[in-house]
mmCIF file of C-alpha atoms in Angstrom:
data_model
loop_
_atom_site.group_PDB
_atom_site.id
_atom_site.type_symbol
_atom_site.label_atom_id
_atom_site.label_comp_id
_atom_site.label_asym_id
_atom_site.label_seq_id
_atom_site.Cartn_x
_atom_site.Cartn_y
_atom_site.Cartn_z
ATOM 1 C CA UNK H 1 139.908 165.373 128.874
ATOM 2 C CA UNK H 2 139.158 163.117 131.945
ATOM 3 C CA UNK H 3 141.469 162.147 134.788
ATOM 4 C CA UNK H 4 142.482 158.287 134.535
ATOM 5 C CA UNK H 5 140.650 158.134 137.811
ATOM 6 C CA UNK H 6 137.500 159.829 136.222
ATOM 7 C CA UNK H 7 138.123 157.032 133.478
ATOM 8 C CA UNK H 8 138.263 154.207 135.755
ATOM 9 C CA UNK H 9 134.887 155.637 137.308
ATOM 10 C CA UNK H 10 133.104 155.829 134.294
ATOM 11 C CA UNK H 11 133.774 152.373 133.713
ATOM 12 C CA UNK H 12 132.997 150.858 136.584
ATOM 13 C CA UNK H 13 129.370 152.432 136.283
ATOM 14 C CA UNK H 14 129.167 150.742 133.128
ATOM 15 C CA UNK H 15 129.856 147.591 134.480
ATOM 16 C CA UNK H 16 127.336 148.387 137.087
ATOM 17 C CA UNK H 17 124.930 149.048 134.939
ATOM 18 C CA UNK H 18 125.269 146.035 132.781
ATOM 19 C CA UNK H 19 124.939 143.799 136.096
ATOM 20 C CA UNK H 20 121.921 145.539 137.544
ATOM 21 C CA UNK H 21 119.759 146.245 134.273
ATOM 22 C CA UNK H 22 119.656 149.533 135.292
ATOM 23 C CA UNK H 23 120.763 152.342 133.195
ATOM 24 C CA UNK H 24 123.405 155.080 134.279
ATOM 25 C CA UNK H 25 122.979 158.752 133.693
ATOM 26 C CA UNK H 26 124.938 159.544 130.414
ATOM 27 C CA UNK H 27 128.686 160.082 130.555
ATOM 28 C CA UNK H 28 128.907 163.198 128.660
ATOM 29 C CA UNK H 29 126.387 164.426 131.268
ATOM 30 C CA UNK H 30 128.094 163.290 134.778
ATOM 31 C CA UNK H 31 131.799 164.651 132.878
ATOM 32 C CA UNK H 32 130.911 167.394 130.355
ATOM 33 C CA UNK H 33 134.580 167.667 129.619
ATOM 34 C CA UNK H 34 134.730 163.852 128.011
ATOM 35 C CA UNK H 35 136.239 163.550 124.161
ATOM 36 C CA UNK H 36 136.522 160.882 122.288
ATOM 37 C CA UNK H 37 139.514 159.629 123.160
ATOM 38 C CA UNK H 38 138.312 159.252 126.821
ATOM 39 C CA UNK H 39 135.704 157.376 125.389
ATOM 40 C CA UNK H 40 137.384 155.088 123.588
ATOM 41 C CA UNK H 41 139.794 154.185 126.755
ATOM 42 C CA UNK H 42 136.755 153.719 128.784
ATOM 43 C CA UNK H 43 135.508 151.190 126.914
ATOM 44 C CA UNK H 44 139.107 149.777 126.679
ATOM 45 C CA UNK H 45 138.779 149.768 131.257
ATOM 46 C CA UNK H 46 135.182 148.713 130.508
ATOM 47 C CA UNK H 47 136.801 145.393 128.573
ATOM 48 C CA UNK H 48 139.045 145.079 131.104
ATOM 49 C CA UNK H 49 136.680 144.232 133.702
ATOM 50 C CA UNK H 50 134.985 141.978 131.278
ATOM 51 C CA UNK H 51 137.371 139.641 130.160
ATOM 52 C CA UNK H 52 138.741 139.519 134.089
ATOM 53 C CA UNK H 53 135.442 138.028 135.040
ATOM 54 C CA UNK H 54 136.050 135.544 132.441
ATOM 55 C CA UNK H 55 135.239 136.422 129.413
ATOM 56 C CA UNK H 56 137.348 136.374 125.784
ATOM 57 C CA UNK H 57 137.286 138.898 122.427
ATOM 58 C CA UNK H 58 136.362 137.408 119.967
ATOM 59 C CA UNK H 59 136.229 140.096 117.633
ATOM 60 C CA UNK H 60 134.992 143.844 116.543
ATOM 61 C CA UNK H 61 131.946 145.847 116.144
ATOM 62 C CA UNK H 62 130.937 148.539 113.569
ATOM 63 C CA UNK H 63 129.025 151.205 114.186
ATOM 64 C CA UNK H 64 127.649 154.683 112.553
ATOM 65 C CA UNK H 65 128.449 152.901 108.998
ATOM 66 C CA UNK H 66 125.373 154.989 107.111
ATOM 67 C CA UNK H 67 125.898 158.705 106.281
ATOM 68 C CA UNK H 68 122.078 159.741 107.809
ATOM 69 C CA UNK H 69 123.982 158.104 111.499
ATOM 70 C CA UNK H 70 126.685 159.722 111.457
ATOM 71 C CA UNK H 71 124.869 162.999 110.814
ATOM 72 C CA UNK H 72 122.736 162.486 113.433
ATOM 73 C CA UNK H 73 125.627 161.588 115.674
ATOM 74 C CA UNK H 74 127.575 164.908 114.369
ATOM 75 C CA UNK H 75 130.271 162.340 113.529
ATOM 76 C CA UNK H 76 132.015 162.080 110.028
ATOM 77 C CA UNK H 77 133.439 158.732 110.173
ATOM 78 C CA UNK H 78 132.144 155.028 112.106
ATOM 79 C CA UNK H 79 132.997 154.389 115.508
ATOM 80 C CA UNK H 80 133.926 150.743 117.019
ATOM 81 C CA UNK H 81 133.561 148.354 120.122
ATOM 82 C CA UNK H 82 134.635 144.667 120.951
ATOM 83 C CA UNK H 83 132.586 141.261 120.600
ATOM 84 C CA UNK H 84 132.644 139.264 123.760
ATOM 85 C CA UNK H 85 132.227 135.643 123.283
ATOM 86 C CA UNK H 86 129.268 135.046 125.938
ATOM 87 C CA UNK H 87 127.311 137.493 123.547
ATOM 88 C CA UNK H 88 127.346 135.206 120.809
ATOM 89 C CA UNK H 89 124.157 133.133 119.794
ATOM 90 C CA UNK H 90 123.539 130.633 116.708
ATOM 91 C CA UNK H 91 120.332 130.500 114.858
ATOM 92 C CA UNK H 92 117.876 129.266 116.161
ATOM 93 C CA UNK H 93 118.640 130.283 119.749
ATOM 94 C CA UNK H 94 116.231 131.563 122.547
ATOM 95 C CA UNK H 95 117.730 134.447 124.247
ATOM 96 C CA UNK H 96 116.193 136.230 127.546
ATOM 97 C CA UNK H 97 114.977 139.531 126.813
ATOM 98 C CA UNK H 98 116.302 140.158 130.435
ATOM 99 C CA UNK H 99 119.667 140.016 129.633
ATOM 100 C CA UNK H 100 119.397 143.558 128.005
ATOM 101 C CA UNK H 101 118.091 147.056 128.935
ATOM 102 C CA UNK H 102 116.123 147.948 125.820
ATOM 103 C CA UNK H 103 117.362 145.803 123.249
ATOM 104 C CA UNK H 104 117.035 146.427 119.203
ATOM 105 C CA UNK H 105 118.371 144.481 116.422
ATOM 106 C CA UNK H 106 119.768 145.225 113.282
ATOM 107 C CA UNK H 107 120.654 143.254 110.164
ATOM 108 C CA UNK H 108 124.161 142.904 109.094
ATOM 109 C CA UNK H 109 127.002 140.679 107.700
ATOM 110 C CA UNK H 110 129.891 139.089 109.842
ATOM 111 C CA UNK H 111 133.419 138.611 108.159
ATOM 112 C CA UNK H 112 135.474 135.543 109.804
ATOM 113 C CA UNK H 113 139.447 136.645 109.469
ATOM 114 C CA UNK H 114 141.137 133.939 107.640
ATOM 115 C CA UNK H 115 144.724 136.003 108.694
ATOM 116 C CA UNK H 116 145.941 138.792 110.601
ATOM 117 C CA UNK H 117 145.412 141.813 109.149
ATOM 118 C CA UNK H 118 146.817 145.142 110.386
ATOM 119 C CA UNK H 119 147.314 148.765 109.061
ATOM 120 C CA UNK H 120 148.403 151.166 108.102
ATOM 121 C CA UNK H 121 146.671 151.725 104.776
ATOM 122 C CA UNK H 122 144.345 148.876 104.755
ATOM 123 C CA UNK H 123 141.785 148.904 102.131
ATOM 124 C CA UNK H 124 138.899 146.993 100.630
ATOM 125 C CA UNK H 125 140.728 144.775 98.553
ATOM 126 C CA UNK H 126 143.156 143.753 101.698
ATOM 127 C CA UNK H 127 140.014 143.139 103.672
ATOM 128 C CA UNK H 128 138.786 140.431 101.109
ATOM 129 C CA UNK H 129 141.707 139.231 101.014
ATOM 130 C CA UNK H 130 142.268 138.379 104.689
ATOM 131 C CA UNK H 131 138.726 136.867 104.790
ATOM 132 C CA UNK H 132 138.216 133.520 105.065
ATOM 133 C CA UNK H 133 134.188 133.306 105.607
ATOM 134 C CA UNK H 134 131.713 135.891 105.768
ATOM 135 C CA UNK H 135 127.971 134.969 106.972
ATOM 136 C CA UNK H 136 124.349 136.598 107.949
ATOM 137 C CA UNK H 137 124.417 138.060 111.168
ATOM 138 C CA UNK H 138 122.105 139.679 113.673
ATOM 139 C CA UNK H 139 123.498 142.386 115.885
ATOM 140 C CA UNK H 140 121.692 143.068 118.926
ATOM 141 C CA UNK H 141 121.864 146.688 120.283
ATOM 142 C CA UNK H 142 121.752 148.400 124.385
ATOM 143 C CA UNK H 143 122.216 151.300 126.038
ATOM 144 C CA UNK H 144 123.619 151.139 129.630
ATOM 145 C CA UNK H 145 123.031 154.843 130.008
ATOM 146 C CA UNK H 146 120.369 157.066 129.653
ATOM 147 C CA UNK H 147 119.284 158.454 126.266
ATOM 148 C CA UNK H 148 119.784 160.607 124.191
ATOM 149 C CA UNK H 149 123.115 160.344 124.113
ATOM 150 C CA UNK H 150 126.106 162.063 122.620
ATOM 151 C CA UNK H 151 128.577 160.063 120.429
ATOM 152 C CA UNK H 152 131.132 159.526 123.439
ATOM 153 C CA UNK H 153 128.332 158.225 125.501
ATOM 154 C CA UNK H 154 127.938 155.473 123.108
ATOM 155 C CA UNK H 155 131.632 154.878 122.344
ATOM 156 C CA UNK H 156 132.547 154.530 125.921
ATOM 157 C CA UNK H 157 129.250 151.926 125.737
ATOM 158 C CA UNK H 158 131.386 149.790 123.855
ATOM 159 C CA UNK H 159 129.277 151.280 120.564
ATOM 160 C CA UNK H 160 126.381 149.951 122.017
ATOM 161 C CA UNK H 161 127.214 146.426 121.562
ATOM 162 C CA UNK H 162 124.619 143.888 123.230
ATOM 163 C CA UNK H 163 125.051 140.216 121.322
ATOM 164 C CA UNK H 164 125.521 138.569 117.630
ATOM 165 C CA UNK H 165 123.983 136.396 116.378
ATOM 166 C CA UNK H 166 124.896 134.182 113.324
ATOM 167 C CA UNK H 167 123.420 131.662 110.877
ATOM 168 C CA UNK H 168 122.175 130.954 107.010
ATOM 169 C CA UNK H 169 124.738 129.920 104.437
ATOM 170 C CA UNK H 170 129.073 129.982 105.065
ATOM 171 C CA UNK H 171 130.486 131.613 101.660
ATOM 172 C CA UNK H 172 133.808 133.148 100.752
ATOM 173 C CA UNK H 173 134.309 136.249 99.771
ATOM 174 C CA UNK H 174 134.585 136.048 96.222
ATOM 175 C CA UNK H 175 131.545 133.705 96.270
ATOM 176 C CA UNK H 176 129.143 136.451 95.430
ATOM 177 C CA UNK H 177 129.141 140.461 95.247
ATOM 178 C CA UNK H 178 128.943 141.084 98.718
ATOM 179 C CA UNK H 179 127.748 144.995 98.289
ATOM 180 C CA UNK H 180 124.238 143.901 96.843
ATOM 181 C CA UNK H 181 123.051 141.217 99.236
ATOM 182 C CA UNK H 182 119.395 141.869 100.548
ATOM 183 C CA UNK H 183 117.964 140.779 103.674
ATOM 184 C CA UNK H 184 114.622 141.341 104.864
ATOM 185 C CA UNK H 185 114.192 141.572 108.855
ATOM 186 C CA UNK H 186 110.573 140.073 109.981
ATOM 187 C CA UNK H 187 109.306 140.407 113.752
ATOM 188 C CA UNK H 188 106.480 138.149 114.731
ATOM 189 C CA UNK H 189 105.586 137.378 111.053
ATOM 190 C CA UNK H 190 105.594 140.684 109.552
ATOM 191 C CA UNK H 191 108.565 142.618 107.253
ATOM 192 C CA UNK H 192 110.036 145.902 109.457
ATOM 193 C CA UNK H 193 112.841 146.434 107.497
ATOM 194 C CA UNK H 194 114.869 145.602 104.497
ATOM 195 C CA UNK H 195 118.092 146.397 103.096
ATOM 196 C CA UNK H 196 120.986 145.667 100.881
ATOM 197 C CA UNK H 197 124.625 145.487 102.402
ATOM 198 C CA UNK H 198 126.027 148.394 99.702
ATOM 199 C CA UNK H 199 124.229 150.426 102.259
ATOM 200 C CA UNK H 200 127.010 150.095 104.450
ATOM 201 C CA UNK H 201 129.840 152.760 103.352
ATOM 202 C CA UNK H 202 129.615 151.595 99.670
ATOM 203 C CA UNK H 203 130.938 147.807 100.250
ATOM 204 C CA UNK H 204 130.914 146.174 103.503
ATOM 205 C CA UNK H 205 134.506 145.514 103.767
ATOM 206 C CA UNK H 206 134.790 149.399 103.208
ATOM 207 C CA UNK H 207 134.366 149.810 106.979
ATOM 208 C CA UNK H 208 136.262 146.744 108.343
ATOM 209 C CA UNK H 209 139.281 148.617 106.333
ATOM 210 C CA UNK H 210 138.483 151.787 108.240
ATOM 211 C CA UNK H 211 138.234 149.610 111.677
ATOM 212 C CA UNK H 212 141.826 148.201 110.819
ATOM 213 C CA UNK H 213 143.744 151.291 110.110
ATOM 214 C CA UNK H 214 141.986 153.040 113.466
ATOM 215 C CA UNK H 215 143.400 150.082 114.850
ATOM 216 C CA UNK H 216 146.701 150.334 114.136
ATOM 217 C CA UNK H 217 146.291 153.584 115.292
ATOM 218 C CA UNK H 218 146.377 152.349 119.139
ATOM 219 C CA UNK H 219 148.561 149.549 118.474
ATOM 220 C CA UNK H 220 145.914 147.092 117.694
ATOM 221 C CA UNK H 221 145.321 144.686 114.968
ATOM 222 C CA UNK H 222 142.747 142.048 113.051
ATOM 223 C CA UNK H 223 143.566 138.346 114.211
ATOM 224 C CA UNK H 224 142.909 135.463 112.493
ATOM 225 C CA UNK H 225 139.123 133.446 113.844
ATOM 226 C CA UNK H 226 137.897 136.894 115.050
ATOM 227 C CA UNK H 227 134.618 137.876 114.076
ATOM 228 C CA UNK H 228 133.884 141.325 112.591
ATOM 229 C CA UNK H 229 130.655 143.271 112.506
ATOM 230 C CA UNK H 230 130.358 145.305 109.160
ATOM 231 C CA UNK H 231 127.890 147.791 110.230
ATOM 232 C CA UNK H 232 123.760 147.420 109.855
ATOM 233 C CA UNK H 233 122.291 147.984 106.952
ATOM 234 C CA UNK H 234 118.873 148.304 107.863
ATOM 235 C CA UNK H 235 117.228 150.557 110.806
ATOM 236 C CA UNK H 236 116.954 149.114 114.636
ATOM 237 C CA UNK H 237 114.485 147.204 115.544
ATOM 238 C CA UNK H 238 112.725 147.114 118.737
ATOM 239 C CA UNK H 239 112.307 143.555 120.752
ATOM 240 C CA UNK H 240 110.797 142.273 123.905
ATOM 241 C CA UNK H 241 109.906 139.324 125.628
ATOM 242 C CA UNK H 242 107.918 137.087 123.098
ATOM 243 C CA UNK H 243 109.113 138.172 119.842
ATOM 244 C CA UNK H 244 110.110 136.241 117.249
ATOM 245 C CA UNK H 245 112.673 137.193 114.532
ATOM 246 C CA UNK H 246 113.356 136.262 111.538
ATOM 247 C CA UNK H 247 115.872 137.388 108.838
ATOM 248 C CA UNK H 248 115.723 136.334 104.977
ATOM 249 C CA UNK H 249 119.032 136.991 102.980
ATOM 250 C CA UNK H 250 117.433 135.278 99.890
ATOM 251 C CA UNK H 251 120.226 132.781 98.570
ATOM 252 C CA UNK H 252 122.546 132.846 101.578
ATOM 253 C CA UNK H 253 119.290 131.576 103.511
ATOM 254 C CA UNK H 254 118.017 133.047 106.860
ATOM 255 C CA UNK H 255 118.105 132.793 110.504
ATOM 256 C CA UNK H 256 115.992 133.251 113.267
ATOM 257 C CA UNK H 257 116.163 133.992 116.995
ATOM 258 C CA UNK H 258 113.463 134.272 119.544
ATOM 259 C CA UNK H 259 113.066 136.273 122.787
ATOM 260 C CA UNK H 260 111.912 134.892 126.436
#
């Protein structure tokens, strides 16, 4: 375990980092003796310094939502970060490459909370329940350390959180079966990856349940108009200046972001 002063520290650098555009050594490197739980409270001091230079949560990330991830992590469940409202884009937008280290983007599905919802025992059905609107989302990944990394390096990264984006069709939950919607991720005018949403734990709202009872576990909760990221369910993909995306979720439409 690290000292609350080792903490602090750690966060700082992180904050550092994301200013400067230059990437830290990794955590688990410069404090060998990190766990998870002093990951998770740096990010909670990396927030911190966030929101006091302005800016708000305005929701939750998923991570590590595939079984082949997790593995590779030598985790056995997700892990979790926060959504900052200046990292949020609408289709359509044109977003400097600059503003990351080595960005990638995955495809993924965004739930809007239609009511507070808090543990313990949350599950799927509770999830659906609470939603008010999900929609096609775009999650765009960076490291503020150096790779490879161990899992705490990338919790304590706020789980590698960079921006959302969101667009295509508004539905409710029950609109349509939310485990088999496709998507197919294009860069530049050709297909890199594809995917269906059941990839993500079974059911997307499979892992928002999992988010809410960890939740709970630190005194935390769901609140209604946050926005929650279900987990990707296709592989990163790697941008740069002058790429164009686009994403096709066949009948809940697509959206599209460019890089500068």
């Amino acid at each position: 375990m690290l000292t609350d002063e080792e903490r602090r520290s750690a966060a700082q650098a992180l904050l550092g980092a994301e200013e400067s555009r230059v990437p830290i050594p990794q955590l688990s490197k410069t404090y060998p003796q990190i766990e998870i739980e002093d990951a998770y409270r740096i990010q909670d001091l990396w927030a911190e310094g966030r929101i006091a230079k302005g800016a708000r949560v305005a929701g939750h990330k998923i991570g590590l939502t595939s079984r082949a991830m997790q593995m590779a992590s030598k985790m056995t469940e997700p892990d979790y970060g926060r959504i900052l409202d200046d990292a949020l884009f609408n289709d359509g937008a044109q977003i400097r490459a600059d503003l990351f280290i080595k960005p990638r983007l995955e495809v993924e599905l965004a739930f809007i909370m239609g009511e507070d919802l808090e543990g313990p025992n949350t599950r799927t059905y509770d999830v659906m329940r609470a939603t008010e609107f999900i929609v096609p989302a775009l999650e765009i990944i960076d490291y503020r350390t150096e790779v490879p990394r161990a899992i705490t390096d990338t919790i304590a990264d706020n789980a590698a959180f960079g921006a959302i984006v969101v667009g295509g069709r508004v539905i409710r939950p029950m609109d349509v079966d939310i485990r088999w919607i496709g998507a197919t991720l294009s860069k530049n005018g050709i297909i890199e990856e594809s995917g269906v949403s059941a990839a993500v734990m079974g059911h997307p709202a499979a892992g928002i349940a999992w988010l809410v009872n960890k939740l709970h576990a630190v005194g935390g909760k769901l609140e209604k108009g946050q926005i929650v990221l279900a987990g990707s369910f296709t592989r990163p993909v790697d941008i740069a200046a002058g790429d164009v995306i686009q994403a096709d979720y066949g009948p809940l439409g697509a959206l599209g972001v460019s890089f500068l």
